[in-house]
Coordinates of C-alpha atoms in Angstrom, one line a residue:
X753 CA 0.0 0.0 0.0
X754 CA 2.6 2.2 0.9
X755 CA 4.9 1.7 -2.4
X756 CA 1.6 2.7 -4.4
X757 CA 0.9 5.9 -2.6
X758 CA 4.7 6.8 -3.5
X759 CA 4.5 6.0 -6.8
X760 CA 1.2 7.8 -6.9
X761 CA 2.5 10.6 -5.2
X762 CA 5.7 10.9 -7.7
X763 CA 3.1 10.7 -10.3
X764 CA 1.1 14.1 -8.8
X765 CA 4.7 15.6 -8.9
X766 CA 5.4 15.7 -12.4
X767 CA 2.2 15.9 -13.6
X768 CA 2.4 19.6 -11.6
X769 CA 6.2 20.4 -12.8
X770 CA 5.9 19.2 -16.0
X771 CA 3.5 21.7 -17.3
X772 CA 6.0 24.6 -15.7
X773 CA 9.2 23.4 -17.4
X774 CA 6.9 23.4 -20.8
X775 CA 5.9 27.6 -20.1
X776 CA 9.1 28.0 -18.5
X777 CA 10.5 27.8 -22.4
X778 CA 7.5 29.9 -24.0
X779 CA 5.9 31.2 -21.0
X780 CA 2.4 30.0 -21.3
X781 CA 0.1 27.5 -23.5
X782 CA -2.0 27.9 -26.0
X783 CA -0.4 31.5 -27.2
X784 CA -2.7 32.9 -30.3
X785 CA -3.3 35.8 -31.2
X786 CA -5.4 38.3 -34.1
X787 CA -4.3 41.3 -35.2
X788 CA -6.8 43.9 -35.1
X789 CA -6.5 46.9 -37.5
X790 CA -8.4 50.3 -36.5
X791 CA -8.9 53.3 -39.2
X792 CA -10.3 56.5 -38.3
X793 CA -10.6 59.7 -39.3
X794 CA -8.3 62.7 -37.1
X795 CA -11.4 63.1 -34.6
X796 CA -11.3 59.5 -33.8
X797 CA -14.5 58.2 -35.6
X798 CA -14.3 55.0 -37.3
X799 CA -14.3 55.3 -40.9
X800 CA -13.9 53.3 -44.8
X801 CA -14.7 56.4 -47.4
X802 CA -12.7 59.5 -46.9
X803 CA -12.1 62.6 -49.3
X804 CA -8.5 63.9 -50.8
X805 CA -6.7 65.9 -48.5
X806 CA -8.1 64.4 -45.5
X807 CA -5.7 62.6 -42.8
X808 CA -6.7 59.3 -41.8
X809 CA -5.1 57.0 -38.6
X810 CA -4.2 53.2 -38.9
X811 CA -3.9 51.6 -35.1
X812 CA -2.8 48.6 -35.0
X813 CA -2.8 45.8 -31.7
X814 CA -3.0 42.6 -30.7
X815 CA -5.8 40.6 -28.8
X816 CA -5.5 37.1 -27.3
X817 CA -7.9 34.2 -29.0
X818 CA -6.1 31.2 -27.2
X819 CA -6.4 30.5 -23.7
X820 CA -2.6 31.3 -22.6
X821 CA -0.9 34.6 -21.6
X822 CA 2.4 35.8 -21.8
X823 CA 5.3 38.5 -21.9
X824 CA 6.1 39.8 -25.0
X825 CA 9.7 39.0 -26.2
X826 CA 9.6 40.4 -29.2
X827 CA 7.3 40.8 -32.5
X828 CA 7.5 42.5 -36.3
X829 CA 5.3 42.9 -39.4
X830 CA 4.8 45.1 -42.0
X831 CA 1.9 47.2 -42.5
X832 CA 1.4 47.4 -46.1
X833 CA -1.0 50.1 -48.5
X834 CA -1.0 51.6 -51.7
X835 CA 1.1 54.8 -51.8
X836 CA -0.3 56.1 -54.8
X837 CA -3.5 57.3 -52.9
X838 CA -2.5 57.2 -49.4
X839 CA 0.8 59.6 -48.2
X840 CA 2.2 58.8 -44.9
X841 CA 2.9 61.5 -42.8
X842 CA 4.2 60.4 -39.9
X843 CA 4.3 57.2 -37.1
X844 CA 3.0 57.3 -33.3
X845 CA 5.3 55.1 -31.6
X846 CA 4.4 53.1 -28.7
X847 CA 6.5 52.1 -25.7
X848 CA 9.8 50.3 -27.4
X849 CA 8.0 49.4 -30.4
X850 CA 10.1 51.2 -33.7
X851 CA 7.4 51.8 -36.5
X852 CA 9.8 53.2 -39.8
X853 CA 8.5 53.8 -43.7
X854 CA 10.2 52.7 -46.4
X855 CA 8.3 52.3 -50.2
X856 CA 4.6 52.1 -49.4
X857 CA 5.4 49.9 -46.0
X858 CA 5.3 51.1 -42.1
X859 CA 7.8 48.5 -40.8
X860 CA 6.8 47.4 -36.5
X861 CA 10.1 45.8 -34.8
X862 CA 10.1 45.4 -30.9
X863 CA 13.0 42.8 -29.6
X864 CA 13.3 42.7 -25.9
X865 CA 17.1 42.9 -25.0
X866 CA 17.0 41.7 -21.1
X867 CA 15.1 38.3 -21.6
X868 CA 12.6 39.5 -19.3
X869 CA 9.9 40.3 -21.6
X870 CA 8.0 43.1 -21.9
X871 CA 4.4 43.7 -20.1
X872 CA 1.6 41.9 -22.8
X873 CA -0.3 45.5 -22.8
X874 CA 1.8 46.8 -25.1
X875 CA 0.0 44.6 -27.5
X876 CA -2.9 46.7 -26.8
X877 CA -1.7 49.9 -28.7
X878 CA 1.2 48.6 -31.2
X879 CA 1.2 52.3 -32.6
X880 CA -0.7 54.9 -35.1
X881 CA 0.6 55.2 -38.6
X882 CA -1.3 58.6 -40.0
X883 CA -1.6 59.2 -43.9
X884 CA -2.8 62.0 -45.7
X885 CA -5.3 60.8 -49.2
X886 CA -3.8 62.7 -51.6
X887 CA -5.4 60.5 -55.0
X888 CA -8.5 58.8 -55.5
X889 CA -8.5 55.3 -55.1
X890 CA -9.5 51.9 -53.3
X891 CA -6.8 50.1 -51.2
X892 CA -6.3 47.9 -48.8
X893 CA -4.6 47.6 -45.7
X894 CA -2.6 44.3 -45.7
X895 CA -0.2 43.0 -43.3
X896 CA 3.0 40.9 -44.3
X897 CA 5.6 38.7 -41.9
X898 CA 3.7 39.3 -38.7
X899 CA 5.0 37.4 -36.2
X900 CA 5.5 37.2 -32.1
X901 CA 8.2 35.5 -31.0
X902 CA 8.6 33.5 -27.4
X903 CA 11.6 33.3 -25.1
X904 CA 13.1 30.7 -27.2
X905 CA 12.5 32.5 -30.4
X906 CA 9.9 30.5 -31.3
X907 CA 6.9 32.1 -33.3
X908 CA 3.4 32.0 -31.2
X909 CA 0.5 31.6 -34.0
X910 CA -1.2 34.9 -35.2
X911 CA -4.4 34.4 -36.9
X912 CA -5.2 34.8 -40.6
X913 CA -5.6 38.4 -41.2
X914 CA -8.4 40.2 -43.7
X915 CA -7.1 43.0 -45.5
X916 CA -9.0 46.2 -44.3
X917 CA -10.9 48.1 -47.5
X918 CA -11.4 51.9 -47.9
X919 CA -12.1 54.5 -50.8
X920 CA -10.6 57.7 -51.0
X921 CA -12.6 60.4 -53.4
X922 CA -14.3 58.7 -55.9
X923 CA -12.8 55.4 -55.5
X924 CA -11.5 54.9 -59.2
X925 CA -7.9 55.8 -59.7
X926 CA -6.7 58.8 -62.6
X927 CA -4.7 56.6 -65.4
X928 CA -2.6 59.2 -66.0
X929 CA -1.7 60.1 -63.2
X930 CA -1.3 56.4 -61.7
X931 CA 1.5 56.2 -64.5
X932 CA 3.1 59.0 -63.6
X933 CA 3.5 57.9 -60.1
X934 CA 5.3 54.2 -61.2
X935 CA 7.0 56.0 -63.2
X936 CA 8.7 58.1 -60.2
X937 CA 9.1 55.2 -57.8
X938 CA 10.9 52.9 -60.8
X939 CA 13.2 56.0 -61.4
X940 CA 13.8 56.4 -57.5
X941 CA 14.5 52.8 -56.7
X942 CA 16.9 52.3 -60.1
X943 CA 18.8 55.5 -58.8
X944 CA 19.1 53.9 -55.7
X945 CA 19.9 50.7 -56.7
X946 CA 23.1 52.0 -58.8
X947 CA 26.4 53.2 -57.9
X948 CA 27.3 57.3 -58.0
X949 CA 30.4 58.7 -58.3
X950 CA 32.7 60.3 -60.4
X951 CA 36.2 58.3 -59.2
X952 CA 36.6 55.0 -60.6
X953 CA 38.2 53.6 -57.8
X954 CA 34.8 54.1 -55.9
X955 CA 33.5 51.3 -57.9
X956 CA 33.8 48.1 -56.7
X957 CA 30.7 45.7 -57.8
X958 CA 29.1 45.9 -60.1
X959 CA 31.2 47.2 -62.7
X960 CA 29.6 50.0 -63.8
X961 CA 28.6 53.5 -62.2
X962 CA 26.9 56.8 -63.0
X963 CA 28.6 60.2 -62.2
X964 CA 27.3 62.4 -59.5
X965 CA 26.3 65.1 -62.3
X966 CA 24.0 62.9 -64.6
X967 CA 22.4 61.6 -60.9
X968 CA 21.6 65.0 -59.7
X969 CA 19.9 65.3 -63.0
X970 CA 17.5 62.8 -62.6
X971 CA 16.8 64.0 -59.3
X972 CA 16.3 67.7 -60.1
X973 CA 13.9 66.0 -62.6
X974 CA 12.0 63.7 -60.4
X975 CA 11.7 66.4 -58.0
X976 CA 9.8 68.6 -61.0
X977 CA 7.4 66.1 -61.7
X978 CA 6.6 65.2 -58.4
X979 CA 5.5 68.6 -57.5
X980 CA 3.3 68.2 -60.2
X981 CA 2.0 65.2 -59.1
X982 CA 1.5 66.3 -55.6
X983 CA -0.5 68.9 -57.1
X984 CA -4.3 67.8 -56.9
X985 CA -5.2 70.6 -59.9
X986 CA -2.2 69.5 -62.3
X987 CA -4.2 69.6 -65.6
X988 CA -4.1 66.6 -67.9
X989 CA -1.9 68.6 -70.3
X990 CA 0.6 69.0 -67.5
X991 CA 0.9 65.2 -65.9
X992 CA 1.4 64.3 -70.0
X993 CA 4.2 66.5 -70.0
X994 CA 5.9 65.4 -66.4
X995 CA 5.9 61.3 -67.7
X996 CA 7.4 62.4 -71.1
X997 CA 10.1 64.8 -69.4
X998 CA 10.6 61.5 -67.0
X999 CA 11.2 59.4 -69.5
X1000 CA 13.4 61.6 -71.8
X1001 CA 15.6 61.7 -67.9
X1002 CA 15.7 58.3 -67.5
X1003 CA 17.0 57.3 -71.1
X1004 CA 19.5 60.1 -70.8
X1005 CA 20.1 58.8 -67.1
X1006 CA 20.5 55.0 -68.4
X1007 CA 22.6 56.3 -71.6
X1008 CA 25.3 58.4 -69.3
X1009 CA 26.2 54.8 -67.7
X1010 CA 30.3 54.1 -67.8
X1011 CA 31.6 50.4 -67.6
X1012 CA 34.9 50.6 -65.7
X1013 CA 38.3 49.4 -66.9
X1014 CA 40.3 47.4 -63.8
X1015 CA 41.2 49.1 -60.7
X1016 CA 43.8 49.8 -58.1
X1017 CA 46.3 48.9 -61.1
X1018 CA 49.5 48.0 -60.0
X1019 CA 51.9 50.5 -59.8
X1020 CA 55.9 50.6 -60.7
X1021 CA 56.8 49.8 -56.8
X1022 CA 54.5 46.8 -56.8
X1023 CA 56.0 45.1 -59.9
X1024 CA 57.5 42.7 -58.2
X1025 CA 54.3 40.6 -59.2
X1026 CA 53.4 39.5 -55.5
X1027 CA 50.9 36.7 -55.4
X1028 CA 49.4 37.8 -52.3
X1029 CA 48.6 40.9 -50.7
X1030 CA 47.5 41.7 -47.1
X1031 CA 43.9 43.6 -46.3
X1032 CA 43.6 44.8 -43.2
X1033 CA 40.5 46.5 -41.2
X1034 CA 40.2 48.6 -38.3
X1035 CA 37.9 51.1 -36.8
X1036 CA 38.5 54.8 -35.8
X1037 CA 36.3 56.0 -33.4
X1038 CA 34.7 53.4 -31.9
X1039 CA 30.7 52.4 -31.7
X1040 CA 31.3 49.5 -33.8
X1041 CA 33.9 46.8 -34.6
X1042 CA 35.6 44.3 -38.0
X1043 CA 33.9 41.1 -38.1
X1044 CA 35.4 38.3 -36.8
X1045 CA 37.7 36.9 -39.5
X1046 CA 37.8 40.2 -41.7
X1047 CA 40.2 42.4 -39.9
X1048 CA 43.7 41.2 -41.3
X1049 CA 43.5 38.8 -44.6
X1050 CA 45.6 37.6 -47.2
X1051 CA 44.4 37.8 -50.2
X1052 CA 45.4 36.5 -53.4
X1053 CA 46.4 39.2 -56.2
X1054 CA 43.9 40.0 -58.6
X1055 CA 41.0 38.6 -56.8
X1056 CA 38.4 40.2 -54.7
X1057 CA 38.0 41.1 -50.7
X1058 CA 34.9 41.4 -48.3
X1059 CA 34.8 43.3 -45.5
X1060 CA 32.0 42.9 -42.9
X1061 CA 31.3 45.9 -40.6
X1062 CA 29.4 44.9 -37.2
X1063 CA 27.9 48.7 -36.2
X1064 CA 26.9 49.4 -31.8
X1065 CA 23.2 49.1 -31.6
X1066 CA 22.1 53.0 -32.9
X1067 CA 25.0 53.0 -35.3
X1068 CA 25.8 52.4 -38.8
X1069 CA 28.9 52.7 -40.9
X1070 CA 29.7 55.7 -41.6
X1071 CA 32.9 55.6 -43.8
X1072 CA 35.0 53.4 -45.2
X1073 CA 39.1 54.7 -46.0
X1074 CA 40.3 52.6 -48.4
X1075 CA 44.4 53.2 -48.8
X1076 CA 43.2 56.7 -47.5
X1077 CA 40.5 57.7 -50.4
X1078 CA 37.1 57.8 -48.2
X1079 CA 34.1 56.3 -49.7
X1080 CA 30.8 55.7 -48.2
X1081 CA 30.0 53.1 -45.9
X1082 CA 27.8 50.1 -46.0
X1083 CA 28.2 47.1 -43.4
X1084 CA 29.4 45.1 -46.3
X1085 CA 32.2 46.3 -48.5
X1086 CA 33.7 44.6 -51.3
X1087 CA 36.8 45.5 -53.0
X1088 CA 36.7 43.7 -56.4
X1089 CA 40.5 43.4 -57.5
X1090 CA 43.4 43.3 -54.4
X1091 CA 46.3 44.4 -56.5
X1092 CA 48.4 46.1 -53.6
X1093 CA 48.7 45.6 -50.0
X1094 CA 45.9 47.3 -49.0
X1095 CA 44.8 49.2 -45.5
X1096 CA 41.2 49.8 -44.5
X1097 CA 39.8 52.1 -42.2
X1098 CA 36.2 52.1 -40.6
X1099 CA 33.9 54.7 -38.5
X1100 CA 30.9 54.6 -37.4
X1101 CA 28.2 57.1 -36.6
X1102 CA 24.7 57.8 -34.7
X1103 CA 21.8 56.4 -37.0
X1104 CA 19.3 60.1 -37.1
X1105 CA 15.9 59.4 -35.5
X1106 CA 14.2 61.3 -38.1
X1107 CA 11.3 59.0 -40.0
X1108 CA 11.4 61.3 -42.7
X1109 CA 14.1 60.7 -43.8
X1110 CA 15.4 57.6 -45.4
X1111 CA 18.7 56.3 -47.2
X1112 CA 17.5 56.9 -50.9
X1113 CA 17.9 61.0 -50.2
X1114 CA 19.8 62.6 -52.1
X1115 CA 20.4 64.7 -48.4
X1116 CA 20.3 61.6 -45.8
X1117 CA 24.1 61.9 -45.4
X1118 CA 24.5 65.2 -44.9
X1119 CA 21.5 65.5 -42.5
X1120 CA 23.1 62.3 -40.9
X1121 CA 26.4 64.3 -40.8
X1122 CA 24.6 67.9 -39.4
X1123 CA 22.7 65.7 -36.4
X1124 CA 26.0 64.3 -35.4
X1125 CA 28.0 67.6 -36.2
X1126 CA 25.1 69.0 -33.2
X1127 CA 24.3 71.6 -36.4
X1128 CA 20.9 70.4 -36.4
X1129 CA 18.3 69.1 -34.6
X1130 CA 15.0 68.1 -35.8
X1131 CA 11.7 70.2 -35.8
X1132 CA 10.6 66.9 -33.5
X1133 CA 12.1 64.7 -31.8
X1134 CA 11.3 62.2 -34.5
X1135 CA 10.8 64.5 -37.5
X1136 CA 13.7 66.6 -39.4
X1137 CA 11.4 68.6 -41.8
X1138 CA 14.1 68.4 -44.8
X1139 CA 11.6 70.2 -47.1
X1140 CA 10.8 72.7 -44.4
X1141 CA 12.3 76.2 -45.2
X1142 CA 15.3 77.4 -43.2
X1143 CA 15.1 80.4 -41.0
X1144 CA 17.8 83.5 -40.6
X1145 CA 18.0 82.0 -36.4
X1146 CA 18.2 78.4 -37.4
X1147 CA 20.9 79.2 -39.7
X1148 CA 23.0 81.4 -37.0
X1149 CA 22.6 79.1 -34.4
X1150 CA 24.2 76.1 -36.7
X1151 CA 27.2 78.5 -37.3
X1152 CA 27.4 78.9 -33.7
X1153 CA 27.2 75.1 -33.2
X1154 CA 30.1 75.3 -35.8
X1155 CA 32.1 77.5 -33.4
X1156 CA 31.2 75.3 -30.8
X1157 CA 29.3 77.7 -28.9
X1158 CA 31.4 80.5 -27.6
X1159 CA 30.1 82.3 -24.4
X1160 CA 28.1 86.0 -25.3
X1161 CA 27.8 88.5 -23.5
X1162 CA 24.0 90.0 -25.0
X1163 CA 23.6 93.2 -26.5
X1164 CA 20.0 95.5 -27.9
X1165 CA 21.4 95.2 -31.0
X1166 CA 18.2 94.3 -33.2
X1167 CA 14.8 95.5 -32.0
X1168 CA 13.0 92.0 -32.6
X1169 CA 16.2 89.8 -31.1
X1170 CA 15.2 89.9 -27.3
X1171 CA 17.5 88.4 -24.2
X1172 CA 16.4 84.6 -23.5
X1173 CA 15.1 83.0 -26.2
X1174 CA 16.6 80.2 -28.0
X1175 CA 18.6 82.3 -31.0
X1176 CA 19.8 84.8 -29.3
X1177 CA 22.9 83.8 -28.2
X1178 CA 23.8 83.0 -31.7
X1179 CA 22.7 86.0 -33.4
X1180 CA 24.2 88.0 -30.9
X1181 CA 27.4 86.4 -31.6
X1182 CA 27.1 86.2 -35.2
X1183 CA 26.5 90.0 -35.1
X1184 CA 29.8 90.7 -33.0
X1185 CA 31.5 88.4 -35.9
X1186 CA 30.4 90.5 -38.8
X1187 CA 28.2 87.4 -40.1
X1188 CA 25.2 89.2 -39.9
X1189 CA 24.0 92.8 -40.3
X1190 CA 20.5 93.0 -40.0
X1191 CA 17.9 94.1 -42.5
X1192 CA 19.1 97.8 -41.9
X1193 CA 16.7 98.6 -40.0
X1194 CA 17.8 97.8 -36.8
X1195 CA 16.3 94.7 -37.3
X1196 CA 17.4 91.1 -38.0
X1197 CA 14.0 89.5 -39.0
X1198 CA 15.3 85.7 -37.1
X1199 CA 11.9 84.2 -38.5
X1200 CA 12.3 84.5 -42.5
X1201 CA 13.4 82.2 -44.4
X1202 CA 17.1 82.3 -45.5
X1203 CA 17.7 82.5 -49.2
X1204 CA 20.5 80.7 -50.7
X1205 CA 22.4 84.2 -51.5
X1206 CA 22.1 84.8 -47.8
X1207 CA 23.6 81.4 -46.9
X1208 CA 26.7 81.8 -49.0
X1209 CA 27.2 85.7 -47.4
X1210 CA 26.9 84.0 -43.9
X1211 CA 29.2 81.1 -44.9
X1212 CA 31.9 83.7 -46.6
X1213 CA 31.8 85.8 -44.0
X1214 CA 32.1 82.9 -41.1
X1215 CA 35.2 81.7 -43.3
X1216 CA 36.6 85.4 -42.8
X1217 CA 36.0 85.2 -39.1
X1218 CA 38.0 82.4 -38.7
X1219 CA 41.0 83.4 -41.0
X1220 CA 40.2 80.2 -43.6
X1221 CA 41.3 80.7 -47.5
X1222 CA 39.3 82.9 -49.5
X1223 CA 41.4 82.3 -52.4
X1224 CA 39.5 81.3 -56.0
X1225 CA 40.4 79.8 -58.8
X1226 CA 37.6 81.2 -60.9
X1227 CA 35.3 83.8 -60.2
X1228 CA 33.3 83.8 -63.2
X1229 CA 29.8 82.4 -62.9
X1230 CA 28.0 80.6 -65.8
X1231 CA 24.5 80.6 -65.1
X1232 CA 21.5 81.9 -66.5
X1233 CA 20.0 83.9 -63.7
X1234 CA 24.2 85.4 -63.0
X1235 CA 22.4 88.8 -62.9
X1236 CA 20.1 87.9 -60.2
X1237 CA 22.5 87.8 -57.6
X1238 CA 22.4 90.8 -55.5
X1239 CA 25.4 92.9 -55.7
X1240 CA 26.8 92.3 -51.9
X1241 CA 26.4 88.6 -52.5
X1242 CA 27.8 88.1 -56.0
X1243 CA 31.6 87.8 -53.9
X1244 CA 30.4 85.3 -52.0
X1245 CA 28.6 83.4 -54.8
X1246 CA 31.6 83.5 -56.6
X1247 CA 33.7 81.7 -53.8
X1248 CA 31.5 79.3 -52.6
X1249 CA 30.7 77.7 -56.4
X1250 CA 34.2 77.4 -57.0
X1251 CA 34.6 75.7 -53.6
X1252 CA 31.8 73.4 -54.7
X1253 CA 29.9 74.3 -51.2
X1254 CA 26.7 75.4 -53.4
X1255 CA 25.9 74.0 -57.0
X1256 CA 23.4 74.7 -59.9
X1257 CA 20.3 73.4 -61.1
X1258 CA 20.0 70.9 -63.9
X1259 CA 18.4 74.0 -66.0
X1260 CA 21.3 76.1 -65.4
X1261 CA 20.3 78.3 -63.4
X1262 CA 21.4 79.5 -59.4
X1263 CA 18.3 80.5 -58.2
X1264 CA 19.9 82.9 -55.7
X1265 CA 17.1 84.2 -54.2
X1266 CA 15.4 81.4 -54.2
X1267 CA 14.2 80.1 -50.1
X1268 CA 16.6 77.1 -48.9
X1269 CA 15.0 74.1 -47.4
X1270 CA 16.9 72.5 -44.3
X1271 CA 18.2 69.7 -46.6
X1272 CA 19.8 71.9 -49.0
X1273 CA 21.5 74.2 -45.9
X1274 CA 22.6 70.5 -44.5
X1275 CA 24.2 69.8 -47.6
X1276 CA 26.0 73.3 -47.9
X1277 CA 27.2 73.3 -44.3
X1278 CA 29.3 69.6 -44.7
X1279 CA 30.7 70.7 -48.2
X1280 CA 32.0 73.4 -46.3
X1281 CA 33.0 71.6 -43.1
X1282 CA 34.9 68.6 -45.1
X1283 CA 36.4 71.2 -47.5
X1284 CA 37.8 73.6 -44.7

């Protein structure tokens, strides 16, 4: 009697542990889940049908349909729409979860990093994607590679989801119009697909390139016809005209292609005909390392050689210095023909927290170069405005971040610059500097926008300040609109084209009064950074 009650009582014992050391690994049985998918117009009210221009809110979260519950270790998915009728305008982030755009999909990644787990109401409100409906059009919402992830890594089961239907305007998309749009994001992702640069050497894989010059083309281009078809009254006549003018860019685009002869050619100390040469890697600066295995290598002559960068969490490779000649980085380099001994040199910088901005910009390095310079910060925390116009204050305080901040001692110089506020410092000291004069009458006017004549009189005068070379190889300026240019700015004009800090349009043309956005005054301020 006795041996049976143990055996019975051994039996109770893992019959109650057994079920623990099962959740112990994915925390809790019978995990499922469905993803629920709220759209609503900006007061909140549930909606399907909405007109063109109005903003419209996409929540997603998560509700249990199994029995079972359990932290959250980690989930992702891909919220995708049509971005021919529907513009997105911005993400409302939740808790740890990242939400980040990228070619008509808002991209959800949470990964806990303490193998803790997060609390399962974060599920409740996974975050708010807003759009603006700027075409007519049906869509749908869709959602691709959802999945939540246990302890263990394993995937807890979602249930099928239905795509979510609504109608923007009249429901039936403009043909014309629809065209023009592929058009644009075919000519976007094949300029971003290609390499751009105007020394050989840069070009590693595949063998061919496009210079810098025929690239800014095509984007001055797409740029024109996407104004026009961001423009909800662009006539017929006019969306004709953008696709043809797209097309002719293209073709001249695709025509300006140069195939490469062989690279990093041996030179008259090397002729020794080595059959190996050494690659090695290492990283300046820190916040990121050489994979394991890439940092010294020998490699045979002729033939290629991989580097793998491994960025800090945050980071991404910035530059790579290849025998000294800088290109830019990407986590995997390859150089295609070793025909020297060969050093390479890595850093790494702060990835921007701007979601409006995105790799594909023609601007995203120097923006990513102004938010680590401290030039810049964003007009949000998660928003850098790059179209936004640049103000006279916003452009004196980046100078003064460029002087590193120098203490001021404030004077009533200007009538509208008071003691306090966030520019004054700046002005004040950009003022005491000869940077800035004013508008002659006795005021400086810190809220208009800065032209681009007025940013290269700031930047010329800033490089007088500080005793830098003024000295031109040409002052002669052979554009159109030369005439434009206000007599106490043509000097500065003058210096900073031939120091390649600003450049002209694909039609020729300056525009020199023309308002600068904040990615143009981005660009400018690292062109004059790196050259100085």
């Amino acid at each position: 009697m006795m041996k049976q009650l143990k055996m019975m009582l051994c039996m109770l014992l893992l019959v109650a542990v057994l079920p623990s050391y099962v959740y112990g690994a994915n925390d809790a049985a019978d995990l499922s889940y469905r993803v629920n998918i709220t759209v609503t117009d900006s007061s909140g009210s549930p909606k399907s049908s909405f007109d063109v221009g109005e903003e419209i809110f996409v929540k997603l979260s998560l509700a249990y349909t199994g029995a079972g519950k359990a932290p959250v270790y980690g989930f992702q998915g891909k919220l995708q729409f049509d971005s021919y009728v529907l513009k997105n305008t911005s993400v409302n982030m939740e808790k740890d979860i990242s939400m980040k755009y990228s070619d008509g999909v808002i991209n959800y990644v949470f990964l806990d990093m303490t193998a803790n787990g997060k609390d399962d109401s974060m599920l409740h409100n996974i975050g708010t994607a807003v759009f603006q409906a700027r075409n007519n059009g049906t869509l749908s919402f869709s959602l691709g590679s959802f999945i939540v992830t246990n302890k263990d890594a394993t995937q807890r089961y979602i249930t099928p989801f239905e795509d979510v239907q609504i109608i923007v305007g009249t429901g039936i998309k403009e043909a014309s119009k629809s065209s023009l749009y592929e058009d644009i994001v075919a000519a976007k992702s094949y300029l971003a697909s290609v390499i751009i640069a105007d020394n050989p050497k840069t070009i590693y894989s595949p063998d061919f390139w496009y210079s810098t010059k025929s690239a800014q083309n095509l984007r001055n281009v797409i740029a024109e016809v996407e104004a026009v078809f961001e423009n909800e009254h662009a006539l017929d006549s006019e969306i004709t005209e953008a696709i043809e003018k797209l097309s002719i860019a293209f073709s001249n685009f695709e025509n300006s292609k140069i195939v490469g002869p062989k690279r990093w050619v041996v030179s008259d100390d090397d002729s020794n005909n080595k059959l190996n040469y050494s690659v090695k890697a290492s990283v300046k600066g820190g916040n990121g390392k050489i994979a394991d295995g890439f940092e010294s290598q020998t490699i045979r002559a002729t033939t290629s050689a991989t580097i793998r960068m491994i960025p800090d969490e945050g980071y991404e490779t910035e530059y790579i210095y290849i025998n000294g000649e800088k290109f830019i980085g990407r986590d995997i380099y390859t150089i295609p023909e070793i025909s020297r001994d060969t050093t390479v040199v890595v850093t790494f910088v702060r990835i921007p927290p701007f979601t409006d901005i995105a790799h594909d910009d023609w601007f995203y390095f120097s923006v990513r170069y102004a938010y680590n310079a401290g030039l810049f910060t964003g007009t949000s925390e998660t928003k850098f405005s790059p179209s936004g116009k640049m103000s006279r204050a916003m452009l004196a305080t980046a100078l003064y971040r460029m002087a590193d901040q120098p203490d001021v001692e404030f004077t009533d110089v200007f009538s509208d610059v008071q003691s306090g506020l966030w520019y004054s410092d700046p002005i004040i000291w950009a003022n005491q500097n000869q940077i800035v004069n004013g508008n002659g009458k006795g005021m400086f006017a810190p809220n208009d926008s800065v032209t681009r004549e007025q940013i290269a009189v700031m930047l010329h005068r800033y490089a007088q300040s500080k005793g830098f070379d003024l000295h031109t190889t040409s002052s002669s300026l052979n554009f159109k609109d030369v005439n434009k240019i206000s007599s106490y700015a043509k000097e500065a004009i003058s210096w900073a084209v031939s120091k390649g800090i600003m450049k002209g349009n694909s039609d020729s043309t300056l525009n020199p009064s023309g308002l600068a956005t904040r990615a143009e005054v981005a660009t400018m301020l690292q062109r004059f950074i790196e050259l100085e």
